[in-house]
């Protein structure tokens, strides 16, 4: 396979904006980085792709999303959490067929890719037809060209729609079947017991067992809402993180989502056990969940990644947006302008996402996957750029999707001049409209 040399006007490399760099890519992986002249000399047979007027940055990592929820954006907005859940998710998702799930995922992945996301973790729990829905999400990711981690949700709370619910045995077997089927390549499957309010202790331990057996992380919602904290106190006499620790699953494999209502001692336990956090600031604001104590987590050296959550509870699905939000929201809460800076936010949206998904992505470095975003240096939202020091603050705090000109995933351009390369937006919108007519009938 012939390799490629990407030659942008600038490259965000080793923490700074650098000129005259070439990135040699072979089989979807960064093979070498050096001056453009040296790369062309060393790899004379490689195709040279000049990304003129663009700055090349790592692709962003959306570490928590529910792709099917993109079909429900704008439904039951501005409602309390449980009312929002019942009037949007629980009302419409039972009707979704595999083809509808595919359309929702295609729509979600295409939109986030145009916003600079190159890897997404889809926390997926619609099992109306066994694993057919999971396979539909995977097919959508393949068709649009995004890197996918399918967090295959394990859910046994009987109060949910029937299609969400499996026995522990069913969930274990179906999840393991998918984990074995997708090893390596652009798709990875990990277990994801939903939460302490939607997964029994046995289901949670089954998810942990799968992660331990197959050497993967596992994801779980924890302390997103006060009702879960109250429920756990009532049923188990303690708080969510403490109870998970008692179950023996709070360890370096556990990636918690949200963590809004953690107590200081729970955060300390996370630090000792090596747990990680996926933070969804815009979703937490939109659903009135509260504000996670990010400075306290950082003080315990806990790895924090960013997620958009589902598009009906955000309602945007851009990780650049979440970078901005994590910093601004924490400044507003703490009255401390230094508590989360733009370097922290950038790391959360890129290399920390790689950490929580256990993938070689999120950085421009030899051996990492060739997942890049080319941002237009003349776009209004990145101006002014009179000094190199302005680039990263502007990227985190002011970038708009209009600046995203190119996206490359696994060495393949999936967006060029702001346009999807594998499918047209018109085709996707038509599929969405067709699906919504069916769901609303």
PDB file of C-alpha atoms in Angstrom, residues 52 65 87 212 314 373 432:
ATOM      1  CA  UNK A  52      -2.387  24.632   2.214  1.00  0.00           C
ATOM      2  CA  UNK A  65     -22.358   9.691  22.955  1.00  0.00           C
ATOM      3  CA  UNK A  87     -41.082  11.893  26.801  1.00  0.00           C
ATOM      4  CA  UNK A 212     -11.027  -7.974  32.897  1.00  0.00           C
ATOM      5  CA  UNK A 314     -26.955  18.760  24.706  1.00  0.00           C
ATOM      6  CA  UNK A 373      -8.247  17.734  11.602  1.00  0.00           C
ATOM      7  CA  UNK A 432     -33.437  11.258   8.663  1.00  0.00           C
TER       8      UNK A 432
END
